[in-house]
XYZ file of C-alpha atoms in Angstrom:
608
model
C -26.790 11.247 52.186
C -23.911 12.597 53.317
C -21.886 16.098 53.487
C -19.043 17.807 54.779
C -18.983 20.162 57.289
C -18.387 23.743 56.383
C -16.130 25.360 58.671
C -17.906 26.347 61.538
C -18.923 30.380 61.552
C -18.689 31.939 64.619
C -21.293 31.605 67.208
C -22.112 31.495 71.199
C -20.356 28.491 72.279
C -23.589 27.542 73.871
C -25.151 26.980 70.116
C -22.625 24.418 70.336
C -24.979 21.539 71.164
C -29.273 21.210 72.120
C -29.820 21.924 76.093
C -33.500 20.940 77.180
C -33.961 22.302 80.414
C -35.800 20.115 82.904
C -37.953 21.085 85.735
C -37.162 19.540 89.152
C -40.067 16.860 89.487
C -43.019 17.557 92.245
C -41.370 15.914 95.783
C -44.258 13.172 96.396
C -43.391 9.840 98.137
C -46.345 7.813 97.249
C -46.231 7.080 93.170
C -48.105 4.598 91.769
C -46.054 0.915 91.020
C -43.367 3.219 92.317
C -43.271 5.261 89.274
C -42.439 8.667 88.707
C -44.045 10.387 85.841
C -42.206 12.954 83.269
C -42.283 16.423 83.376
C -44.170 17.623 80.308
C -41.279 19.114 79.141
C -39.470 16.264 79.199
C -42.003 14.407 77.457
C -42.001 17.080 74.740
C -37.704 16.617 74.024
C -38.190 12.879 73.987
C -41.100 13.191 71.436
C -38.692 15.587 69.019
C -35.605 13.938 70.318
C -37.062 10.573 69.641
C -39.675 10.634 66.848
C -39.465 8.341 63.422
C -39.590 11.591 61.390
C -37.606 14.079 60.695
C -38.199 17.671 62.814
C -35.629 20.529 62.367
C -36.280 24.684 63.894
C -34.901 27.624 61.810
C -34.841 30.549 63.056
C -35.759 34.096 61.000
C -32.122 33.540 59.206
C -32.684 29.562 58.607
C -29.851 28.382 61.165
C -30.680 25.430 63.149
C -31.861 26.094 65.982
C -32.835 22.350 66.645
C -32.607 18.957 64.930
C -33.819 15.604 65.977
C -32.236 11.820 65.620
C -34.091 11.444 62.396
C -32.902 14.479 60.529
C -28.885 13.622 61.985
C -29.117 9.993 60.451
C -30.397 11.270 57.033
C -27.750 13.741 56.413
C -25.414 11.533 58.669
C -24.711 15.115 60.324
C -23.906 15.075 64.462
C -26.348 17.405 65.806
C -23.717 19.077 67.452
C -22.122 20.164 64.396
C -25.155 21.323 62.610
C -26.872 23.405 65.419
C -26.080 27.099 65.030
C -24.918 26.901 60.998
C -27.282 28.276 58.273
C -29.345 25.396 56.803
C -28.557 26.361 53.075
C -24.737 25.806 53.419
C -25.385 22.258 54.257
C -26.891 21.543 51.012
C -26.481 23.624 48.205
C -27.700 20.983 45.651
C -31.493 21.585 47.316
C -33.838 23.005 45.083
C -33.418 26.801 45.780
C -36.998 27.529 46.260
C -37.063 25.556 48.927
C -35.464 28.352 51.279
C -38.012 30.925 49.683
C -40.968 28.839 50.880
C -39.451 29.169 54.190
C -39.163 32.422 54.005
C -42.924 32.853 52.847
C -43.922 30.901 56.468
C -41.435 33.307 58.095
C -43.361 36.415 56.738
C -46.547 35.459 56.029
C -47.661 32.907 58.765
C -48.968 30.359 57.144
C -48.433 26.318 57.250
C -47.092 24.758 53.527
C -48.638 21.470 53.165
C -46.838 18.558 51.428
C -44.202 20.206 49.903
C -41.285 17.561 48.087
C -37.849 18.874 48.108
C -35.716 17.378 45.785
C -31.670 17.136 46.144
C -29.989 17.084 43.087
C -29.074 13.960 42.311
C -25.510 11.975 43.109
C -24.112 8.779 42.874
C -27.472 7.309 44.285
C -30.001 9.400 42.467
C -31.875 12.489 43.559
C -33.565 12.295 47.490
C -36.829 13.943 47.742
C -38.406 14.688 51.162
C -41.890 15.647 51.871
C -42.358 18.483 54.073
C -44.644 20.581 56.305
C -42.965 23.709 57.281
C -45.439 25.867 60.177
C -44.555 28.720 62.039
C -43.246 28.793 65.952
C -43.938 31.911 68.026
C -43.077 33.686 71.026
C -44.368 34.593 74.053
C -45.699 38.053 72.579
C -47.155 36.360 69.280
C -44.096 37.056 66.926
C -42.662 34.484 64.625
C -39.304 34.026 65.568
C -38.587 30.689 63.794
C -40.083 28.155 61.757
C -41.000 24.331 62.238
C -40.252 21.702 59.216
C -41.736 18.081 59.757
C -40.034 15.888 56.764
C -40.276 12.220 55.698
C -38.170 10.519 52.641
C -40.095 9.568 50.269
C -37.483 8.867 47.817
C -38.383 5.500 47.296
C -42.039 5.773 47.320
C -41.150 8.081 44.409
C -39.363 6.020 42.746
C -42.198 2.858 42.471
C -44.601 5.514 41.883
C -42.495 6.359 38.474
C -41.770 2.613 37.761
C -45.518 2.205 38.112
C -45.795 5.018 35.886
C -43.242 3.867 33.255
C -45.125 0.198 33.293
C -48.314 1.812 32.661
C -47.005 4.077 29.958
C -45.361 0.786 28.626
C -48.553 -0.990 28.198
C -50.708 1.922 26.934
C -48.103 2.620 24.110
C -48.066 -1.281 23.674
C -52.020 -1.521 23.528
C -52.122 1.855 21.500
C -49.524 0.136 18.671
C -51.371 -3.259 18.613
C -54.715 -1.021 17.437
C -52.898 0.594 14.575
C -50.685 -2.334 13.390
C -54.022 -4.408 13.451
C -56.406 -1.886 11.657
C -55.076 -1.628 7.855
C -53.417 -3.909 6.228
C -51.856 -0.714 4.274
C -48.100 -0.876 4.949
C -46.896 2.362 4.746
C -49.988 4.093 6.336
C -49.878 2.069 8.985
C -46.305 2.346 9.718
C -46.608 6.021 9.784
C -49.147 5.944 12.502
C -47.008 3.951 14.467
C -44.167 6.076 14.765
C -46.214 9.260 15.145
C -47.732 7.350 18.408
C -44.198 6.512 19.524
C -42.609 10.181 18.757
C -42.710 11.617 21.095
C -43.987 9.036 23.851
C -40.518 7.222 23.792
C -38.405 8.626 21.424
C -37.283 11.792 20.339
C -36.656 10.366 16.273
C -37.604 7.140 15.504
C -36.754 5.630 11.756
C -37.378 2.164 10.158
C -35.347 0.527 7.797
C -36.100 -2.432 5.396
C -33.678 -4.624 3.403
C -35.168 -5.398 -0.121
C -35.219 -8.909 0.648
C -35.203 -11.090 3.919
C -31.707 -11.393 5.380
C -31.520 -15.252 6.252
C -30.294 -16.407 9.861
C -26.179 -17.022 9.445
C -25.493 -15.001 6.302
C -23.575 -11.738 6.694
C -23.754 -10.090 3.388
C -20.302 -7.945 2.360
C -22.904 -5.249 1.891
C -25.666 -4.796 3.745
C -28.384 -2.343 1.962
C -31.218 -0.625 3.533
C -34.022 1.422 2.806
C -35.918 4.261 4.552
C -39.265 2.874 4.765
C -40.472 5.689 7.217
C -39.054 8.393 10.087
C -40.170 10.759 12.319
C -38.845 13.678 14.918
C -40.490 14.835 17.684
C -42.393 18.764 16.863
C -39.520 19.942 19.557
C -36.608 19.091 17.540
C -36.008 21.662 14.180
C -36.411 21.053 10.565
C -33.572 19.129 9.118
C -31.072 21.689 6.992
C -31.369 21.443 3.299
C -27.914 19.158 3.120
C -29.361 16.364 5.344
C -33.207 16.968 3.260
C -32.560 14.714 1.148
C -32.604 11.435 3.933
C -36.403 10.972 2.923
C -38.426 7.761 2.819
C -37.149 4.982 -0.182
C -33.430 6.682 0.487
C -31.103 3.719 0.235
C -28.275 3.581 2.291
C -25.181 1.484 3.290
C -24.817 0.162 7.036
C -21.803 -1.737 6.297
C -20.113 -2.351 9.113
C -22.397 0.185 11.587
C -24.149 -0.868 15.163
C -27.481 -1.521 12.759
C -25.791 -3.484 11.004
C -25.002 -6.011 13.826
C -28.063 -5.730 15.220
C -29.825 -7.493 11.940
C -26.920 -9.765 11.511
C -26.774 -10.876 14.949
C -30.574 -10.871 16.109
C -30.263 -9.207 19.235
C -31.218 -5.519 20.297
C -28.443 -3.016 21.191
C -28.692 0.281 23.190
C -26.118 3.004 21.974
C -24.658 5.307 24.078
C -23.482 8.177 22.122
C -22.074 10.467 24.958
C -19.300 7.412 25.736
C -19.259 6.504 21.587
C -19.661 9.646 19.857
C -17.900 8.788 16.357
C -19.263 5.021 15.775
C -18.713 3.816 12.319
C -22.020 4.408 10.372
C -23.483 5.851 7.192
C -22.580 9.403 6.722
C -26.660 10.408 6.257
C -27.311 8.564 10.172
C -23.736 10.522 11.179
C -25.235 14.013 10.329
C -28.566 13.912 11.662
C -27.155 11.901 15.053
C -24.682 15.129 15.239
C -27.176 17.785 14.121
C -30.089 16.895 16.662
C -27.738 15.733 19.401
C -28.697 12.557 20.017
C -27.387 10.988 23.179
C -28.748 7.427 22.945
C -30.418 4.696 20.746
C -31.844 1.857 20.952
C -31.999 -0.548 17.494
C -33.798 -4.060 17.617
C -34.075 -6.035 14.675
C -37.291 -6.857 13.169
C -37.571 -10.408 12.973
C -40.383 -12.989 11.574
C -38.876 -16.334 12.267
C -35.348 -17.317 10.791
C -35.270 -14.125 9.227
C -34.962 -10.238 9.599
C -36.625 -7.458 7.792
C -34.745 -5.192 8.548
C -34.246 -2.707 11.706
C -35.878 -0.035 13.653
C -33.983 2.664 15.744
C -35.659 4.942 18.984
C -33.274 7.701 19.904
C -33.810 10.184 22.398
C -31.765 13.600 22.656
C -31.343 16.215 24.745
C -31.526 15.673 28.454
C -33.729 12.296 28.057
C -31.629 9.150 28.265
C -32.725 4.953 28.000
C -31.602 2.552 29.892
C -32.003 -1.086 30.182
C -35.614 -1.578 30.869
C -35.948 0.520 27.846
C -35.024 -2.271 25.714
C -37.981 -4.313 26.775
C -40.283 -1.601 25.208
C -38.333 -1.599 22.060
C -37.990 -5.069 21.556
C -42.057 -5.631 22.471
C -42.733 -2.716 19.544
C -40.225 -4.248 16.893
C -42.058 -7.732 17.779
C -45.640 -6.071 16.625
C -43.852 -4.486 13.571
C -42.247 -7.039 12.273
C -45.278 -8.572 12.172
C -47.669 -6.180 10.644
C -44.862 -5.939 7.967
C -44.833 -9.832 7.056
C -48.757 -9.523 7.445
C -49.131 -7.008 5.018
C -46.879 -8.706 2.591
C -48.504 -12.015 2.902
C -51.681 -10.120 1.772
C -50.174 -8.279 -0.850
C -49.041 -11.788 -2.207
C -52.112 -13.141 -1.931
C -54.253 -9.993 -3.092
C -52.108 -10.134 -6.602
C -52.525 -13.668 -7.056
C -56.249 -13.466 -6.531
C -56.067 -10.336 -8.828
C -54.231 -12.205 -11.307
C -56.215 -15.033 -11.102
C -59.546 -12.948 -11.958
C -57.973 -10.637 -14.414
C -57.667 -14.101 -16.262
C -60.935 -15.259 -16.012
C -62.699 -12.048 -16.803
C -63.369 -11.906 -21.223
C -60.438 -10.194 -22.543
C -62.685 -9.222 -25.455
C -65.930 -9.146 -26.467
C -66.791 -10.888 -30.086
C -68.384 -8.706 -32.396
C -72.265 -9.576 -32.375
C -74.143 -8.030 -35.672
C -77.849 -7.493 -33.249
C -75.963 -6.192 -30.502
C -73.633 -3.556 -29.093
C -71.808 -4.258 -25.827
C -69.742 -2.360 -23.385
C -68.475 -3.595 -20.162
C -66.372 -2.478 -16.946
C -64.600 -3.698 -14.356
C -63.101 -2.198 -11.325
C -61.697 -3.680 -8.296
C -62.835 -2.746 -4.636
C -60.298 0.251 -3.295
C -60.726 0.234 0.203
C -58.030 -1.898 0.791
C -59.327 -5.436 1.042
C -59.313 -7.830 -1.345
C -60.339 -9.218 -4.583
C -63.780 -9.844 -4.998
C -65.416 -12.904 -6.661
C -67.151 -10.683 -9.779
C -67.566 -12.178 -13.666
C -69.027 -11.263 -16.602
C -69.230 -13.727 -19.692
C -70.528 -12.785 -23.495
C -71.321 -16.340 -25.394
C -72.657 -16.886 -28.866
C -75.283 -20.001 -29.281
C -76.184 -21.285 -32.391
C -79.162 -19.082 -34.717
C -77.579 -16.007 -33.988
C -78.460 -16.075 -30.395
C -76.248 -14.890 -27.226
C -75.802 -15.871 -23.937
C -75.152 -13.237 -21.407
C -73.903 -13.784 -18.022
C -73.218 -11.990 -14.370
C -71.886 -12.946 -11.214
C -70.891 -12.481 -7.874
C -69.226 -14.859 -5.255
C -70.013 -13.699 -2.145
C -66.436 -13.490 -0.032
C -63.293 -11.781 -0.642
C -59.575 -12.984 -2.218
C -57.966 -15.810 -3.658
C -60.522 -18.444 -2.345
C -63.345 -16.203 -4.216
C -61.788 -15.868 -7.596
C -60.739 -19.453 -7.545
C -64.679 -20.140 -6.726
C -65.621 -17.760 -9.525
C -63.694 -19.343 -12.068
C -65.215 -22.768 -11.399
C -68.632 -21.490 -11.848
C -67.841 -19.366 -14.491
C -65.939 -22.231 -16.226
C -68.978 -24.377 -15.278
C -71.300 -21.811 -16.799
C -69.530 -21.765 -20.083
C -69.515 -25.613 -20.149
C -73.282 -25.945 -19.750
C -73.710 -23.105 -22.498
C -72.240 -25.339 -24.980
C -75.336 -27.881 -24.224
C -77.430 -24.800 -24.917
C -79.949 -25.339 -22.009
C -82.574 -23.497 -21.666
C -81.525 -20.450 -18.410
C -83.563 -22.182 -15.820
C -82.059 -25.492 -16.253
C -78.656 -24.212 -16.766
C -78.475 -22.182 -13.143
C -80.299 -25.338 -11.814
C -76.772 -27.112 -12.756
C -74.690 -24.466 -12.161
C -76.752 -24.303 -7.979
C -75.565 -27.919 -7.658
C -71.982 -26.703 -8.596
C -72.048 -24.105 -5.733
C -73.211 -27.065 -3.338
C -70.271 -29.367 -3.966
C -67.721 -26.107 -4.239
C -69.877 -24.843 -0.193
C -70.284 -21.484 -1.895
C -72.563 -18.731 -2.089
C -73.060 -16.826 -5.472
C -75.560 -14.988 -7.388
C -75.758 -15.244 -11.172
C -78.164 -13.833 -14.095
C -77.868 -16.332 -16.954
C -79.972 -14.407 -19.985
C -79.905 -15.267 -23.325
C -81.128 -12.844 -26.525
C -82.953 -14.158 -29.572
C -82.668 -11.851 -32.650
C -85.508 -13.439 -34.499
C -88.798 -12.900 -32.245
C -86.622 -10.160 -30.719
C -86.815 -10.821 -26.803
C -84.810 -11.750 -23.942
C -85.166 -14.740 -21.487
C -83.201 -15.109 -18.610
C -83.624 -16.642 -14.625
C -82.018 -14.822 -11.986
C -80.299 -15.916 -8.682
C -80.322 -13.903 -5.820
C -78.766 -11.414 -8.594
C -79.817 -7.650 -8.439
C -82.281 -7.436 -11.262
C -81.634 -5.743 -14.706
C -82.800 -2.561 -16.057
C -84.269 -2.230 -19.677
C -84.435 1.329 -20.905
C -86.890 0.874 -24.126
C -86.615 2.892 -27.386
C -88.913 6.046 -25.867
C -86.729 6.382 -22.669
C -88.965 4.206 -20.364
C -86.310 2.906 -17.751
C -87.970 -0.580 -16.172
C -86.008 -3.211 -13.618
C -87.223 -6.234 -14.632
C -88.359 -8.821 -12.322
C -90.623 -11.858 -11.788
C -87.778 -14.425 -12.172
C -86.187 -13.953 -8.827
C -84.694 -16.846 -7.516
C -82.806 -17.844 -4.243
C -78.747 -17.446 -4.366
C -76.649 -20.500 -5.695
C -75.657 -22.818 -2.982
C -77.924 -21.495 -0.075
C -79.771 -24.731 0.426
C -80.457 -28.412 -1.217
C -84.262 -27.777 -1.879
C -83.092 -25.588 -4.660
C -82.136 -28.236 -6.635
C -85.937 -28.689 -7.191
C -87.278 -28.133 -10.804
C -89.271 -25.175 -9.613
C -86.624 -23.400 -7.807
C -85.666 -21.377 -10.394
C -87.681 -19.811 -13.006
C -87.551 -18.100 -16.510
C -88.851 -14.520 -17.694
C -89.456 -13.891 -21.293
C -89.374 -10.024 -22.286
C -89.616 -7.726 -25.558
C -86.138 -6.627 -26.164
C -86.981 -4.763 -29.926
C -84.043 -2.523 -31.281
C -82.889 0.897 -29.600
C -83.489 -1.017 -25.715
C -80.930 -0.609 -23.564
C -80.147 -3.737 -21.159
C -77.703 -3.100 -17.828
C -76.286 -6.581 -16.179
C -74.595 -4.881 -13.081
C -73.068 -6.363 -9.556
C -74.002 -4.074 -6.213
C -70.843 -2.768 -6.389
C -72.213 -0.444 -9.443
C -75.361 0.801 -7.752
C -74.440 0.607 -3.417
C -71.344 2.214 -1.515
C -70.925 3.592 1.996
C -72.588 7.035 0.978
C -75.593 5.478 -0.955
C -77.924 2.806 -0.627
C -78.810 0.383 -3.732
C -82.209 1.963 -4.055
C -80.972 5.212 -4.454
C -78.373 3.890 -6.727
C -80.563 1.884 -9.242
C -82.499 4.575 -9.699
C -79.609 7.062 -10.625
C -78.277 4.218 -13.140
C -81.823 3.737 -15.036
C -81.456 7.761 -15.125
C -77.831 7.711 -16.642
C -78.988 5.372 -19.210
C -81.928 6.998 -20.334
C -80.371 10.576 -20.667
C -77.175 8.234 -22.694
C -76.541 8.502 -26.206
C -72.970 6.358 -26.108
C -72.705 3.030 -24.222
C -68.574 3.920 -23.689
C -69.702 6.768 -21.903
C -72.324 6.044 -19.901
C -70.368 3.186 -18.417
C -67.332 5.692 -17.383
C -70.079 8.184 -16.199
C -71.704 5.499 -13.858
C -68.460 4.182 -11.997
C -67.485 7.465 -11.461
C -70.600 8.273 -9.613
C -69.696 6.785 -6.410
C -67.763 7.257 -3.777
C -64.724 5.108 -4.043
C -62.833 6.074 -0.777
C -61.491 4.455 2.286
C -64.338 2.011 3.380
C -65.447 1.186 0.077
C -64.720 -2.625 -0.172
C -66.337 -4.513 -3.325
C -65.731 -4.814 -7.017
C -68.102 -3.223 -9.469
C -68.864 -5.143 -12.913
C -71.289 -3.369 -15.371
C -72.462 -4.871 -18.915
C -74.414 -2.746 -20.781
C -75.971 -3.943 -23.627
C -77.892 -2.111 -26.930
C -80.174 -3.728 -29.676
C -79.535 -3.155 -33.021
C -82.216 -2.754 -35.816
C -82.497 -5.276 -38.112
C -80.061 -6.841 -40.123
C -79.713 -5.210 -44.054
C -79.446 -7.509 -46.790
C -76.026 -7.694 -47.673
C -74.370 -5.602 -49.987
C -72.166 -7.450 -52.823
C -68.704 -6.811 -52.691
C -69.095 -5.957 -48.495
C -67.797 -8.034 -45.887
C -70.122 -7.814 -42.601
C -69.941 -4.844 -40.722
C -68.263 -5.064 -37.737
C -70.355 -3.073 -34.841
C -69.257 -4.754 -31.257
C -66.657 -2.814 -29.333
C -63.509 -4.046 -27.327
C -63.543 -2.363 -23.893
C -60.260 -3.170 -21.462
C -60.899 -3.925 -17.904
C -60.683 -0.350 -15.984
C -59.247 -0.563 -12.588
């Protein structure tokens, strides 16, 4: 650091330069190894004189009184020249209450510990010093000038805030990884992630997606983007009603702007608005770049192999600035966005061809049955995972009799659905051969083996004439009965292990059949846990409240809306519910001549 002199005020021309006065030393003629030692005052100069640190004296009106070697090769100030001048003239660009602190030991007597003085900073940065300033006395006790002891520890400073920075780096880093990786709900997700990052490292961050990948090489005549999400640090005001209407799904054109070559040419860019205030842009970025004074940006391209997404911007405004390093952090957090967004759109892909896919297995309709009134419901899982592996299936056998069939495949997305359309493809094959319910899930267990998954299934089949209901159950919750005087039963006995646990259950006796009254006015519920079980209430709980619903229910319709809208269906709540509900008819009438049969089965839609 360096200064120049002010002129120099007018002062005893003995000020001019430090005088230590010596002592004679003691006359003695025998010293040892011939030696002679140092007066203590001597000893004392050489130790200020000489010292690594820096040591200055102001007196009661800070001029220098004294200055070591140190303190002249810091400010690169002859001693001779600074002794005698008032310290504050020398450097104006300290941190004014700096000279007050002095001014405190003057008065008050007491040592400041550790005090960093900062000069403002130059070509090289700011210098900071840390300093102990004590008070000198004289002879009679009175403080006539004060002691400062200073070291630079400038660059200490600085690796302490690059150590800093690095640590902020990864924390923000670690912090973004959590949220990209905890939903795969896109637009959630992405909001998190620049709330984290305003204000951490940016001032107003904004992301922009092109409606389809832009392909490595091609530079489209016009390059359209979309606000997928932005954010401003609580500092910075409330956009004016003119630049409102910049909200998320705006579309606009960066023809020809700095964002545009950052997707086109795949590389990162930092901005420096104060030296490129009027960069060609879109009018929207213009205005709010102008209106929160934003003095630089950094834009990396969000990338997933030989393609871009699109682009994300940091800015910073006001007296905050990036520089190159900054680019590092950018680039790392466009990296882990880029690929939460192709994650999330992988799954989206595969979540509506697995929907798809089950939507087109499940009965579009149910055939009108003259015993038997039916009503069922579907509705997909809505905590954001995936498809689940439910079915229901409705067959008529020959003698009026009807097959009735529930399932669940254990898992999640496409590979579930496709399993549950084998089985239930498999199921409706073997009803054809009109197998006894036993035998049948005996087959359809073998199935599950060969496909290496787990399901479980209620195969039950209703026989108008003797009016009962047989069926075999495996691993399936089992059904409730609610007879003609409100009696609401589960019935069990014909438990059986889960399709494709183990190759023992290929044995005859693995699975077995339960034969029950089923006389008209009963109520029958085929249901999947989804129905009775969520994150607020345990299947217990829930298969009592469904026997209840259906024993205080008049309409099937109803009672099916009533019981999925029992239970909790918010975030965390991650599997399908499937409900059949099923009614007995009295007997058939003789017909009447001249009538057609009466029609009295229902068509219910799938309900999502």
């Amino acid at each position: 650091m360096t200064s120049t002199p002010p002129p120099e005020p007018d002062r005893p021309t003995a000020g001019r330069r430090r005088q230590t006065s010596v002592p004679p030393a003691p006359a003695t003629a025998d010293w040892p190894h011939g030696a002679r030692p140092l007066p203590d005052l001597e000893l004392l100069a050489q130790m200020f004189d000489n010292a690594p640190i820096i040591f200055s004296v102001l007196d009661r009106d800070l001029r220098v009184r004294a200055v070591n070697q140190a303190w002249s090769r810091a400010t690169g100030i002859p001693i001779d020249h600074a002794v005698g001048t008032r310290t504050p003239d020398w450097y104006p660009d300290v941190d004014p209450g700096h000279w007050t602190r002095l001014r405190y030991v003057l008065n008050n007597g007491r040592v400041i510990h550790d005090d960093v003085v900062a000069k403002h900073p130059g070509r090289d940065g700011p210098r900071l010093w840390r300093m102990t300033a004590y008070p000198l006395r004289d002879a009679a006790g009175d403080i006539t000038a004060v002691g400062v002891a200073a070291v630079d520890v400038t660059e200490e400073c600085r690796a302490q805030a690059e150590r800093d920075r690095v640590l902020r780096q990864l924390r923000l880093l670690s912090q973004a990884s959590r949220i990209l990786g905890a939903s795969l709900d896109l637009s959630r997700t992405l909001q998190e992630l620049v709330r984290l990052v305003v204000p951490e490292f940016a001032d107003v961050c904004g992301l922009m997606l092109a409606d389809r990948p832009v392909a490595l090489g091609s530079e489209p005549r016009r390059l359209l983007m979309r606000w997928v999400v932005w954010e401003r640090s609580p500092h910075l005001p409330d956009l004016p009603a003119e630049l409102a209407r910049m909200n998320v799904n705006t579309e606009v054109d960066v023809t020809g702007s700095p964002f545009a070559a950052v997707i086109t040419r795949r590389r990162p860019t930092l901005i420096d608005r104060t030296r490129h205030p009027r960069l060609p842009g879109p009018e929207e970025l213009q205005h709010l770049t102008r209106f929160y004074r934003i003095r630089s940006t950094i834009a990396v391209p969000l990338l997933v192999g030989m393609e871009c997404l699109g682009c994300v911007a940091f800015s910073v405004a006001g007296a905050r600035r990036y520089s190159e390093r900054d680019i590092e952090t950018a680039m790392e957090l466009g990296g882990r966005i880029a690929a939460a967004i192709a994650n999330a759109r992988a799954y989206e892909l595969q979540q509506t061809a697995a929907i798809t896919l089950q939507r087109a297995l499940l009965p579009r309709e149910i055939p009108p049955l003259p015993d038997l009134e039916l009503v069922w419901r579907y509705h997909a899982g809505s905590g954001g995972t995936e498809v689940g592996g439910d079915w229901i299936d409705v067959l008529p056998l020959s003698a009026g009799r009807v097959a009735l069939v529930i399932g669940d495949v254990m898992g999640h997305g496409l590979s579930a659905a496709s399993a549950m359309g084998e089985l239930r493809a498999a199921s409706r094959t073997l009803t054809l051969l009109e197998l006894p319910p036993a035998e049948c899930v005996r087959k359809l267990n073998a199935i599950a083996l060969g496909l290496n998954t787990i399901a479980s299934v209620i195969y039950a089949v209703f026989d108008p004439g003797p009016r009962t209901l047989t069926f075999t159950n495996a691993g399936h919750l089992p059904p409730a009965m609610i007879r003609p005087d409100g009696t609401a039963t589960l019935l069990d006995g014909a438990d059986g292990i889960l399709l494709g646990v183990a190759e023992c259950a290929t044995a005859d006796n693995a699975f077995t059949e339960r034969r029950f009254p089923f006389p008209p006015g009963s109520t029958l519920a085929l249901y999947t846990d989804g129905v009775v079980e969520s994150p607020t209430l345990d299947v217990s709980e829930g298969s009592r409240r469904l026997m209840r619903v259906l024993a205080e229910a008049d309409d099937l319709g109803s009672a099916a809306d009533r019981l999925l809208a029992l239970y909790d269906r918010g975030a965390g709540y991650d599997d399908d519910a499937s409900l059949l509900l099923v009614r007995a008819h009295p007997a058939r009438q003789p017909a009447v001549p001249g009538r057609g049969p009466r029609r009295t089965g229902r068509r219910v839609s799938t309900r999502r």
